[in-house]
Amino acid sequence: MTTIVQDRYAEVKDRFQQLFVQQEERLNGLKDQPLHDIRRKAMDRLKEQAFPTRRDEEWKYTSVNRVLQPNYQEGNKASLTAEDIAPYLIDGLDVHLLVFVNGIFEPGLSSNGNTAAGLTIIDLNQALQEDKFKEAAQLQLDKLILESDDPFRSLNGAFIRNGLFFHVSANMVIEKPVFCLNLATPGNEAALINHTKLVTAERNSELTIIEAYYELPGSEGTYFDNVAAYFQVDENAHVHHYRIQQEGKNAFFISNIDIEQDSDSTYSSYVVDLGARLVRNNMNALHLNKGITTNYYAAYFGKGEQHIDNHTFIDHAVPHCQSNELYKGILTDKARGVFNGKVLVRRDAQKTNAFQQNSSLVLSDKAVMDSKPQLEIYADDVRCSHGATIGQLDEPSVFYLRSRGLSDAAARVMLQQAFIAEAVEEMKHEEMIAYAEDLIIKKFEE
Amino acid sequence: MLSVKDLQVQIEDKSILKGINLEIKPGEVHAIMGPNGSGKSTLANVLAGREEYEVTGGSVEYLGEDLLEMEVDERALAGIFMAFQYPVEIPGVSTSNFLKSIVNASRKSKGLEELNALQMLKLIREKIKMVDMDEKFLKRSLNEGFSGGEKKRSEMLQMALLEPQLAVLDETDSGLDIDALRIVAEAVNKLRTQDRSFIVVTHYQRLLNYIVPDFVHVLYNGRIVKSGDKSLALELEEKGYDWIKQEADAVSAL
């Protein structure tokens, strides 16, 4: 007799299958396009995969049960005006703006005309059909989605909607950042909002991508941002990647970011997580050649029952590369934080310089932080350091500030802000530091 | 301005101050001296509002109000400034942001308009010159990695910006070099006015070479056992504290 192991999430996967059928109906005439072939393959993979449970070491502290319970529908179109989006723009920074509402591109709200010379931004569907890009797009989608065992990546692939393909030609420095503004206006039905990006920066090029995620005021619905992005950073190219996340109280946010870097390139990630009920970020960088720098800077601030989980991975596969990771956060009320930072230094990766620090302020009895640095070092001539601290505010400092006339609350806010500012101030653009700090201050005032 | 009456204080059931009486009028400079363990720093800390100290008797009135009922920040906004001997280092809080915040908090409590960035810069520049501090410190984290003298300058700069009614300078312990003493003294002398009062808590007379006090009080065993003018400080410098102790012990033995 055989025992049939019940798939805990079989019903959930059935629902996604039904949603997939609905998507096909909506797509109708577009089903023969190459992108739909990707979607179909991803859906097939999803059927074979199991969603993680807390028995999986990588998901020990984060249960996806809550994320998978709602009966998701695709995001709906919503008509917004320039006035609606104005509060989310970045003061003083000239950007190429791309606006997405519930995952759907809004050309009317976005920058008109061409991007800078040397920069191409096109829909994934188009990229898969253009001779110049189709090979790269296919390869990156394979790596990001179709060769992965992660069901959330498959889910992303199955519902790619307005996915983007970015390409910077060799030797082109793109001064003006691309700002992808994602707004959610959830209604009564839970929405599955998909974000898929493929980015190629050819040799000697430079690009800044800013992603921001907000829920519009007045709507407090359930939605699930499923983010997947792939960065190919060629020789001596430099990519700055910002992600500012302030989703709503009932939002779920799961991201998978893969970075593949060639020699002397830099990839810098600047993340600020302030919103959403549950956040899980997976960052994976692979070093292909010498002289690479990877920077992960992140600030997080959890209140109420927020759950913020950062899993990072840097694969030092070759010699003479460096990585810097600084994750700083504040947890209060019943919020929970997780940090798992894996650094793998392979046997050949001599002269690796890897730094990792995770520090959290845990400000209430019921707030929890689990921090796990995970260094695996197989080379002998390397400099690797890591640290994890979990603590409270320094009371003598509070007293000192109060003795100068600041109220107890103002003193505490000043110290908490200073604590996470360290990670924010690593940002390359001063306008972004101001933008992020402003959001953080507003969160204190909530 | 400040009226301390029969103040009794203990820490963890140990009696430290056993009935202090002190009257400070506008414009006066009072020096509080005394041997180690006499209760000098306890007095300074109670005035500053540290909560570890338990007041078991007596009263402190400041400008007609019950000081002991006031929160630390209320005391500051009411015009009391506490210059600490060892100011804490606060990484991540830039000195300039901190100064802006405290100046505006003080102005707000007085019903004045907050200063804009330009006005603030002008004010800070003016005061920073007064305490002879380098402007580069404004960009650094508050007190972080500052030398002893730089920390003193930072304290005096804050005092100059907040323009208190009453400043309490805690210089209880030794270990201050002569430069640091001079920084404190020069700032105090520049800020001495007809209405502003100072309490200078010090173990050694040498600070009083630079700040000439109107009154000198000697604290011993939790009581003020002798008060006089500046000549008392010179006498202490010459003869040490032993004669005071003997006198006081003889009195209490009666």
XYZ file of C-alpha atoms in Angstrom:
700
model
C 0.000 0.000 0.000
C 1.333 3.437 -0.775
C 0.951 6.415 1.440
C -0.077 9.549 -0.290
C 1.510 12.573 1.314
C -1.041 15.284 1.198
C 0.344 18.521 -0.291
C -0.546 21.066 2.353
C -1.007 23.726 -0.259
C -2.706 21.594 -2.956
C -5.849 23.660 -2.708
C -3.865 26.885 -2.928
C -2.195 25.659 -6.101
C -5.592 24.714 -7.543
C -6.733 28.244 -6.979
C -3.673 29.604 -8.763
C -4.415 27.215 -11.634
C -7.942 28.605 -11.874
C -6.541 32.093 -11.823
C -4.172 31.099 -14.602
C -7.113 29.970 -16.720
C -8.808 33.298 -16.092
C -5.634 35.052 -17.127
C -5.585 33.083 -20.373
C -9.143 34.169 -21.070
C -8.149 37.760 -20.516
C -5.086 37.400 -22.728
C -7.147 35.750 -25.453
C -5.377 36.680 -28.690
C -2.032 37.200 -26.974
C -1.667 33.584 -25.923
C 0.602 32.733 -28.794
C 3.201 35.299 -27.874
C 6.551 34.015 -26.581
C 5.961 35.466 -23.122
C 2.963 33.238 -22.645
C 5.125 30.237 -23.276
C 7.157 31.330 -20.245
C 3.993 31.761 -18.183
C 2.745 28.318 -19.122
C 6.051 26.649 -18.298
C 6.192 28.480 -14.989
C 2.649 27.373 -14.147
C 3.558 23.782 -14.958
C 6.541 24.015 -12.654
C 4.455 25.514 -9.877
C 2.146 22.493 -9.985
C 5.113 20.245 -9.230
C 6.584 22.409 -6.503
C 5.787 22.652 -2.826
C 5.393 25.920 -0.991
C 7.795 26.098 1.938
C 6.751 25.338 5.485
C 8.508 26.228 8.695
C 10.109 22.829 8.626
C 12.303 24.170 5.821
C 15.428 25.640 7.398
C 15.265 28.690 5.127
C 11.724 29.423 6.284
C 12.105 28.514 9.925
C 10.923 31.895 11.230
C 8.538 32.884 8.465
C 5.296 31.129 7.712
C 3.830 31.757 4.262
C 0.502 30.305 5.328
C -1.034 33.735 5.811
C 0.239 34.824 2.399
C -1.336 31.869 0.615
C -4.753 31.857 2.276
C -6.516 34.650 0.340
C -8.315 33.841 -2.863
C -6.262 36.043 -5.153
C -7.441 37.753 -8.300
C -5.321 39.647 -10.778
C -4.860 43.340 -9.979
C -7.495 45.636 -11.451
C -6.983 48.741 -13.487
C -7.631 51.930 -11.557
C -7.686 55.420 -12.932
C -5.387 57.724 -11.027
C -4.454 61.304 -11.686
C -1.165 63.181 -11.534
C -2.411 64.589 -8.244
C -2.723 61.088 -6.785
C 0.870 60.244 -7.509
C 2.392 63.612 -6.592
C 2.994 62.742 -2.893
C 5.260 59.848 -3.894
C 7.623 61.701 -6.194
C 11.192 62.398 -5.154
C 12.026 66.016 -4.353
C 14.843 67.461 -6.399
C 15.646 64.315 -8.352
C 15.155 64.301 -12.101
C 13.984 60.805 -13.018
C 12.516 58.829 -15.849
C 9.198 57.906 -14.248
C 7.314 54.655 -14.852
C 4.060 54.298 -12.944
C 2.355 50.988 -12.240
C -1.038 50.758 -10.600
C -1.879 47.318 -9.208
C 0.914 45.986 -11.386
C -0.466 47.516 -14.573
C 1.661 50.038 -16.451
C 0.102 53.503 -16.695
C 1.593 55.300 -19.700
C -0.538 58.369 -19.014
C 1.137 58.957 -15.663
C 4.631 58.001 -16.781
C 7.374 60.041 -18.455
C 6.767 60.563 -22.124
C 9.291 60.090 -24.844
C 12.507 58.204 -24.985
C 14.817 57.420 -22.166
C 18.451 58.495 -22.315
C 20.569 57.394 -25.253
C 21.957 53.940 -24.580
C 19.113 52.896 -22.302
C 16.324 50.656 -23.538
C 13.292 49.874 -21.404
C 10.737 47.637 -23.070
C 8.026 45.187 -22.127
C 9.263 41.641 -21.581
C 6.974 40.394 -24.299
C 8.609 42.750 -26.765
C 12.110 41.885 -25.542
C 11.422 38.211 -26.234
C 10.565 39.065 -29.835
C 13.389 41.462 -30.680
C 16.440 39.866 -32.245
C 18.776 42.075 -30.255
C 17.359 41.147 -26.848
C 15.473 37.878 -27.093
C 18.407 35.654 -26.264
C 19.358 37.608 -23.139
C 15.742 37.883 -22.021
C 15.150 34.160 -22.436
C 18.367 33.262 -20.631
C 17.621 35.568 -17.726
C 14.056 34.317 -17.399
C 15.386 30.780 -17.357
C 17.783 31.579 -14.552
C 15.381 33.717 -12.565
C 12.289 31.597 -12.968
C 12.310 28.457 -15.040
C 15.369 26.806 -13.487
C 14.434 27.639 -9.934
C 12.827 25.358 -7.385
C 11.242 28.260 -5.599
C 7.437 28.207 -6.076
C 7.216 31.973 -5.567
C 9.443 32.490 -8.598
C 7.268 30.104 -10.595
C 4.206 31.944 -9.414
C 5.811 35.165 -10.564
C 6.581 33.659 -13.965
C 3.066 32.311 -14.375
C 1.513 35.741 -13.938
C 4.002 38.088 -15.589
C 1.936 41.069 -16.582
C 3.827 44.251 -17.375
C 7.307 42.845 -16.892
C 10.191 45.067 -17.883
C 13.407 44.534 -19.733
C 16.167 47.091 -19.089
C 19.266 47.283 -21.214
C 22.162 49.733 -20.980
C 24.617 49.660 -23.848
C 28.339 49.462 -23.252
C 30.120 52.645 -22.133
C 26.870 54.514 -21.474
C 26.478 56.236 -18.143
C 22.790 56.911 -17.546
C 22.673 59.922 -15.249
C 18.922 60.083 -14.832
C 17.608 57.343 -12.559
C 14.662 55.238 -13.669
C 11.933 55.486 -11.062
C 9.405 52.656 -11.010
C 6.556 53.845 -8.830
C 4.220 51.023 -7.839
C 0.899 51.968 -6.346
C -1.716 49.616 -4.972
C -5.412 50.405 -4.725
C -6.743 47.118 -3.402
C -10.487 46.586 -3.315
C -12.567 43.899 -1.679
C -10.878 41.081 -3.512
C -7.332 40.089 -2.632
C -4.997 41.040 -5.480
C -1.948 39.241 -6.793
C 0.402 41.943 -8.019
C 3.324 40.799 -10.038
C 6.582 42.651 -10.629
C 9.154 41.177 -12.966
C 12.306 42.927 -14.108
C 15.315 41.910 -16.135
C 18.253 44.287 -16.132
C 21.399 44.162 -18.219
C 24.169 46.712 -17.741
C 26.809 46.158 -20.384
C 30.491 46.791 -19.740
C 31.534 50.250 -18.486
C 27.936 51.388 -18.139
C 26.084 52.812 -15.170
C 22.409 52.714 -14.208
C 20.260 53.667 -11.248
C 16.891 52.010 -10.724
C 14.585 53.193 -7.980
C 11.595 51.098 -7.042
C 8.997 52.393 -4.625
C 5.916 50.578 -3.364
C 2.948 52.261 -1.739
C -0.688 51.628 -0.961
C -2.845 54.619 -1.776
C -4.578 56.178 1.221
C -8.181 55.157 1.728
C -7.699 51.577 0.613
C -6.795 48.917 3.122
C -7.198 45.716 1.199
C -5.251 42.503 1.011
C -2.705 42.084 -1.757
C 0.436 40.190 -2.485
C 3.399 41.765 -4.220
C 5.427 39.034 -5.786
C 8.681 40.550 -6.974
C 11.342 38.906 -9.102
C 14.299 40.674 -10.676
C 17.465 39.679 -12.413
C 20.526 41.908 -12.720
C 23.296 41.124 -15.121
C 26.142 43.521 -14.369
C 28.906 43.206 -16.921
C 32.567 44.106 -16.685
C 33.161 47.432 -14.926
C 29.473 48.315 -14.964
C 27.832 49.940 -11.952
C 24.248 49.459 -10.881
C 22.517 51.260 -8.028
C 19.279 49.648 -7.023
C 16.907 51.307 -4.561
C 13.824 49.716 -3.133
C 11.590 51.756 -0.865
C 8.680 49.714 0.417
C 5.739 51.164 2.306
C 2.898 48.838 1.415
C -0.345 48.653 3.350
C -1.225 46.921 6.599
C -2.652 43.849 4.882
C -0.058 43.536 2.150
C 2.375 40.690 1.666
C 5.670 41.348 -0.031
C 7.986 38.631 -1.273
C 10.983 39.454 -3.428
C 13.615 37.420 -5.167
C 16.550 39.377 -6.542
C 19.369 37.663 -8.406
C 22.549 39.467 -9.308
C 25.256 38.109 -11.546
C 28.387 40.242 -11.714
C 31.394 40.240 -13.972
C 34.859 41.646 -13.251
C 35.296 45.050 -11.586
C 31.566 45.672 -11.507
C 29.544 47.123 -8.637
C 26.024 46.332 -7.599
C 24.618 48.318 -4.676
C 21.254 47.598 -3.144
C 19.611 50.177 -0.879
C 16.471 48.856 0.739
C 14.049 50.530 3.108
C 11.254 48.314 4.414
C 8.597 50.197 6.340
C 5.291 48.682 5.297
C 3.406 45.423 4.658
C 2.164 42.789 7.076
C 4.797 40.293 5.968
C 8.004 40.921 4.053
C 10.449 38.365 2.776
C 13.432 39.492 0.722
C 15.841 37.072 -0.880
C 18.980 38.638 -2.324
C 21.434 36.444 -4.188
C 24.656 37.713 -5.719
C 27.031 35.568 -7.715
C 30.565 36.688 -8.525
C 31.899 35.509 -11.838
C 35.207 37.325 -12.032
C 37.720 39.309 -9.992
C 37.442 42.855 -8.666
C 33.715 42.804 -7.956
C 31.967 44.799 -5.258
C 28.520 43.921 -3.913
C 26.822 46.208 -1.406
C 23.629 45.427 0.464
C 22.385 48.259 2.652
C 19.014 47.980 4.313
C 16.914 49.700 6.939
C 13.755 48.156 8.345
C 11.208 49.343 10.851
C 8.449 47.059 12.074
C 5.482 48.103 14.187
C 2.223 46.392 15.120
C 2.342 42.813 13.894
C 4.692 43.355 10.985
C 7.050 40.579 10.034
C 10.209 41.467 8.107
C 12.529 38.726 6.934
C 15.760 39.407 5.044
C 17.667 36.510 3.559
C 20.869 37.467 1.817
C 23.408 35.419 -0.027
C 26.712 36.384 -1.579
C 28.580 33.747 -3.505
C 32.268 34.644 -3.540
C 33.241 32.184 -6.236
C 36.367 33.976 -7.477
C 39.331 35.818 -5.896
C 39.760 39.548 -5.200
C 36.155 40.533 -4.621
C 34.450 42.332 -1.822
C 31.041 42.525 -0.259
C 29.534 44.887 2.312
C 26.302 44.175 4.082
C 24.729 46.506 6.596
C 21.204 45.743 7.834
C 19.813 47.964 10.558
C 16.318 47.859 11.958
C 13.866 48.772 14.657
C 11.163 46.462 15.960
C 8.476 47.491 18.352
C 4.980 46.401 19.484
C 4.670 42.766 18.368
C 6.792 43.121 15.258
C 9.196 40.421 14.288
C 12.412 40.597 12.315
C 14.569 37.932 10.740
C 18.008 38.270 9.237
C 19.832 35.403 7.647
C 23.044 36.443 5.936
C 24.912 33.784 4.105
C 28.363 34.439 2.702
C 30.032 31.655 0.813
C 33.742 32.035 0.125
C 34.735 29.238 -2.204
C 38.144 27.613 -2.182
C 39.454 29.680 -5.084
C 38.149 32.973 -3.717
C 41.410 34.140 -2.126
C 41.753 37.783 -1.059
C 38.036 38.044 -0.510
C 36.969 40.936 1.652
C 33.536 40.314 3.154
C 31.893 42.457 5.785
C 28.487 41.835 7.299
C 26.648 43.576 10.107
C 23.064 43.245 11.326
C 21.946 45.415 14.226
C 18.444 45.742 15.581
C 16.765 47.745 18.262
C 14.042 45.699 19.902
C 11.900 48.169 21.786
C 9.106 46.152 23.344
C 8.745 42.925 25.285
C 6.735 41.335 22.526
C 8.926 42.326 19.593
C 11.335 39.643 18.410
C 14.464 39.574 16.271
C 16.223 36.478 15.000
C 19.594 37.183 13.460
C 21.773 34.548 11.906
C 25.052 35.308 10.183
C 26.147 32.308 8.199
C 29.693 32.355 6.890
C 31.100 29.432 4.998
C 34.740 29.993 4.202
C 36.798 27.532 2.223
C 39.665 29.854 1.209
C 42.477 30.649 3.649
C 43.651 34.123 2.658
C 40.513 36.178 3.216
C 39.183 38.951 5.431
C 35.673 38.227 6.568
C 33.881 39.798 9.474
C 30.349 39.625 10.707
C 28.410 40.904 13.648
C 24.897 40.748 14.951
C 23.605 42.909 17.757
C 20.159 43.107 19.264
C 19.574 45.758 21.872
C 17.544 48.534 23.408
C 17.950 52.287 23.375
C 20.760 53.648 25.481
C 19.009 55.279 28.460
C 21.898 57.615 29.396
C 21.643 59.008 25.859
C 17.891 59.542 26.291
C 18.586 61.376 29.545
C 21.245 63.541 27.925
C 18.930 64.639 25.102
C 16.114 65.342 27.547
C 18.456 67.415 29.698
C 18.696 69.727 26.681
C 14.953 70.221 26.514
C 13.839 67.478 24.129
C 10.772 65.559 25.267
C 11.137 61.896 26.129
C 9.371 60.945 22.897
C 11.444 63.327 20.771
C 14.665 62.061 22.346
C 13.737 58.450 21.629
C 12.780 59.186 18.062
C 16.040 61.054 17.513
C 18.056 58.093 18.758
C 16.073 55.517 16.802
C 16.355 57.557 13.656
C 20.086 57.912 14.169
C 20.295 54.166 14.582
C 18.831 53.252 11.214
C 20.171 56.338 9.461
C 23.544 54.648 9.302
C 22.214 52.232 6.684
C 20.212 54.922 4.844
C 23.152 57.294 4.570
C 25.010 54.794 2.416
C 22.650 55.720 -0.434
C 24.352 57.278 -3.411
C 21.865 60.060 -4.065
C 21.347 62.698 -1.382
C 17.803 63.228 -2.625
C 17.135 59.563 -1.884
C 18.546 59.862 1.631
C 16.181 62.782 2.261
C 13.269 60.892 0.641
C 13.866 57.788 2.756
C 14.472 59.698 5.984
C 11.275 61.626 5.463
C 9.305 58.374 5.203
C 11.015 57.008 8.284
C 10.156 60.156 10.270
C 6.527 59.817 9.154
C 6.486 56.255 10.388
C 7.642 57.431 13.812
C 4.763 59.888 13.846
C 2.167 57.224 12.999
C 16.092 81.988 41.806
C 16.935 78.674 43.409
C 16.055 77.834 46.944
C 17.163 74.512 48.401
C 15.736 73.758 51.832
C 16.752 70.880 54.081
C 17.269 68.620 51.043
C 17.698 64.966 51.958
C 18.567 62.361 49.353
C 19.374 58.688 49.387
C 20.449 56.030 46.947
C 19.529 52.434 47.635
C 18.748 53.162 51.300
C 22.037 54.952 51.820
C 21.643 58.507 52.973
C 23.839 60.847 50.902
C 22.503 64.352 51.437
C 21.389 65.028 54.992
C 19.799 68.447 54.844
C 21.219 70.931 52.341
C 20.261 74.594 52.469
C 21.222 76.877 49.620
C 19.908 80.213 48.328
C 20.937 81.409 44.911
C 19.969 84.826 43.630
C 20.046 86.041 40.019
C 23.539 86.776 38.747
C 25.361 84.925 41.511
C 28.074 82.324 41.045
C 28.206 79.684 43.751
C 30.986 77.149 44.040
C 30.250 73.857 45.748
C 33.404 72.194 46.980
C 34.166 69.281 49.204
C 36.185 66.102 49.582
C 35.368 62.960 47.604
C 32.187 61.266 48.736
C 30.791 64.399 50.350
C 27.679 64.425 48.140
C 28.680 67.100 45.593
C 27.806 65.111 42.517
C 24.612 63.855 44.155
C 23.507 67.448 44.585
C 24.296 68.201 40.932
C 22.505 65.052 39.781
C 19.390 65.772 41.818
C 19.208 69.256 40.332
C 19.632 67.698 36.875
C 16.755 65.314 37.534
C 18.369 61.898 37.561
C 15.845 59.351 38.686
C 18.127 56.972 40.549
C 18.237 59.453 43.431
C 15.440 59.366 45.953
C 14.539 62.608 47.633
C 13.394 61.728 51.167
C 12.949 65.207 52.560
C 13.187 68.926 51.998
C 12.385 70.993 48.957
C 13.921 72.686 45.932
C 12.195 75.719 44.523
C 13.215 77.181 41.179
C 11.677 80.492 40.123
C 8.834 79.799 42.517
C 8.147 76.305 41.208
C 8.718 72.917 42.783
C 11.765 71.755 40.845
C 11.560 68.195 42.130
C 8.184 67.756 40.465
C 9.566 68.815 37.082
C 10.653 66.340 34.420
C 14.207 66.525 33.125
C 13.159 68.201 29.887
C 10.825 70.591 31.711
C 13.753 71.753 33.819
C 15.791 72.404 30.691
C 12.963 74.336 29.053
C 12.498 76.325 32.261
C 16.071 77.562 31.895
C 18.263 75.126 33.790
C 21.354 73.889 32.018
C 23.410 71.000 33.275
C 26.969 70.795 31.971
C 28.079 67.229 32.414
C 31.560 66.235 33.208
C 31.367 63.225 30.950
C 28.776 63.955 28.241
C 27.591 60.795 26.489
C 28.670 60.043 22.947
C 25.725 59.609 20.596
C 26.651 57.970 17.302
C 24.425 58.797 14.340
C 23.049 62.060 15.749
C 24.886 64.835 13.959
C 25.975 67.702 16.185
C 24.373 70.277 13.900
C 21.011 68.501 13.801
C 21.083 68.103 17.541
C 21.847 71.790 18.085
C 19.046 72.802 15.728
C 16.598 70.566 17.577
C 17.462 71.859 21.026
C 17.460 75.523 19.980
C 14.075 75.158 18.329
C 12.635 73.136 21.223
C 13.709 75.935 23.542
C 12.295 78.656 21.277
C 9.032 76.789 20.881
C 8.578 76.537 24.651
C 9.098 80.290 24.900
C 6.468 80.899 22.244
C 9.068 82.074 19.734
C 9.105 81.072 16.100
C 11.465 78.297 15.101
C 14.569 79.473 13.273
C 14.976 78.623 9.615
C 18.100 76.939 8.313
C 19.873 80.198 7.503
C 19.103 81.914 10.806
C 20.151 78.778 12.627
C 23.460 78.605 10.811
C 24.173 82.220 11.658
C 23.383 81.700 15.327
C 25.454 78.528 15.590
C 28.397 80.165 13.817
C 28.311 83.072 16.220
C 28.285 80.850 19.297
C 30.788 78.359 17.973
C 33.267 81.197 17.614
C 32.607 82.193 21.179
C 33.692 78.801 22.496
C 36.521 78.595 19.975
C 35.318 75.331 18.480
C 36.062 74.113 14.975
C 33.029 74.105 12.649
C 33.967 70.670 11.392
C 32.571 69.229 14.612
C 29.080 70.219 13.484
C 29.138 67.470 10.888
C 30.317 64.826 13.304
C 28.173 62.652 15.520
C 27.452 64.279 18.863
C 30.498 63.930 21.153
C 31.547 60.768 19.359
C 35.310 60.427 19.471
C 35.672 63.968 20.855
C 38.632 64.583 23.171
C 37.967 65.739 26.733
C 38.481 69.367 25.736
C 36.269 69.026 22.662
C 33.488 67.577 24.774
C 33.756 70.560 27.110
C 33.530 72.923 24.158
C 30.483 71.045 22.922
C 28.835 71.446 26.347
C 29.682 75.134 26.504
C 28.394 75.654 22.961
C 25.066 74.124 23.981
C 24.988 76.368 27.034
C 25.704 79.437 24.915
C 22.912 78.499 22.496
C 20.318 77.749 25.166
C 21.120 80.854 27.257
C 19.960 79.345 30.560
C 18.853 81.171 33.696
C 20.777 78.794 35.874
C 23.710 76.662 34.799
C 25.000 73.792 36.897
C 28.535 72.785 36.003
C 29.529 69.399 37.267
C 33.300 69.259 37.423
C 33.330 67.011 40.456
C 36.118 64.632 39.609
C 39.703 65.353 38.904
C 41.238 64.358 35.613
C 40.388 67.552 33.787
C 43.381 69.102 32.153
C 44.071 72.774 32.422
C 42.861 73.443 28.865
C 39.491 71.909 29.576
C 39.190 74.022 32.709
C 40.001 77.122 30.749
C 37.387 76.351 28.103
C 34.717 76.009 30.755
C 35.874 79.113 32.593
C 36.051 81.346 29.540
C 32.582 80.333 28.405
C 31.158 80.917 31.868
C 32.792 84.331 32.124
C 31.458 85.374 28.735
C 27.971 84.257 29.691
C 27.944 85.858 33.141
C 25.184 88.415 33.282
C 23.210 90.206 35.945
C 20.402 87.650 35.870
C 22.168 84.448 35.018
C 23.342 82.281 37.894
C 25.875 79.481 38.040
C 26.538 76.585 40.356
C 30.051 75.267 39.882
C 30.651 71.910 41.516
C 34.347 71.224 41.835
C 36.817 69.318 43.922
C 39.779 71.562 43.260
C 40.228 75.218 43.745
C 42.074 75.676 40.448
C 38.888 76.111 38.391
C 38.053 79.026 40.654
C 41.243 80.779 39.556
C 39.404 81.366 36.315
C 35.816 81.627 37.501
C 35.681 83.920 40.489
C 32.727 82.828 42.636
C 30.579 85.070 44.788
C 30.104 82.302 47.329
C 31.924 79.119 48.212
C 30.205 76.277 50.082
C 31.966 73.261 51.475
C 30.046 70.025 51.499
C 31.015 67.273 53.897
C 29.088 64.169 54.877
C 25.986 65.351 53.100
C 25.836 68.769 54.729
C 27.140 72.235 53.932
C 29.567 72.702 56.784
C 31.073 76.012 55.781
C 30.179 78.912 53.522
C 32.203 81.949 52.635
C 33.485 84.078 49.809
C 36.256 83.260 47.316
C 38.899 83.385 50.061
C 37.471 80.162 51.485
C 38.446 78.394 48.291
C 42.004 79.679 48.606
C 42.132 78.519 52.187
C 41.043 75.043 51.108
C 43.682 75.003 48.421
C 46.328 75.843 51.009
C 45.195 73.645 53.881
C 43.245 70.854 52.216
C 39.967 69.484 53.557
C 41.220 67.906 56.802
C 40.650 70.952 59.034
C 37.094 71.215 57.747
C 36.489 67.549 58.439
C 37.860 67.866 61.952
C 35.753 70.928 62.673
C 32.640 69.254 61.340
C 33.285 65.963 63.117
C 33.839 67.834 66.383
C 30.516 69.608 65.993
C 28.617 66.418 65.238
C 30.245 64.668 68.215
C 28.758 67.193 70.623
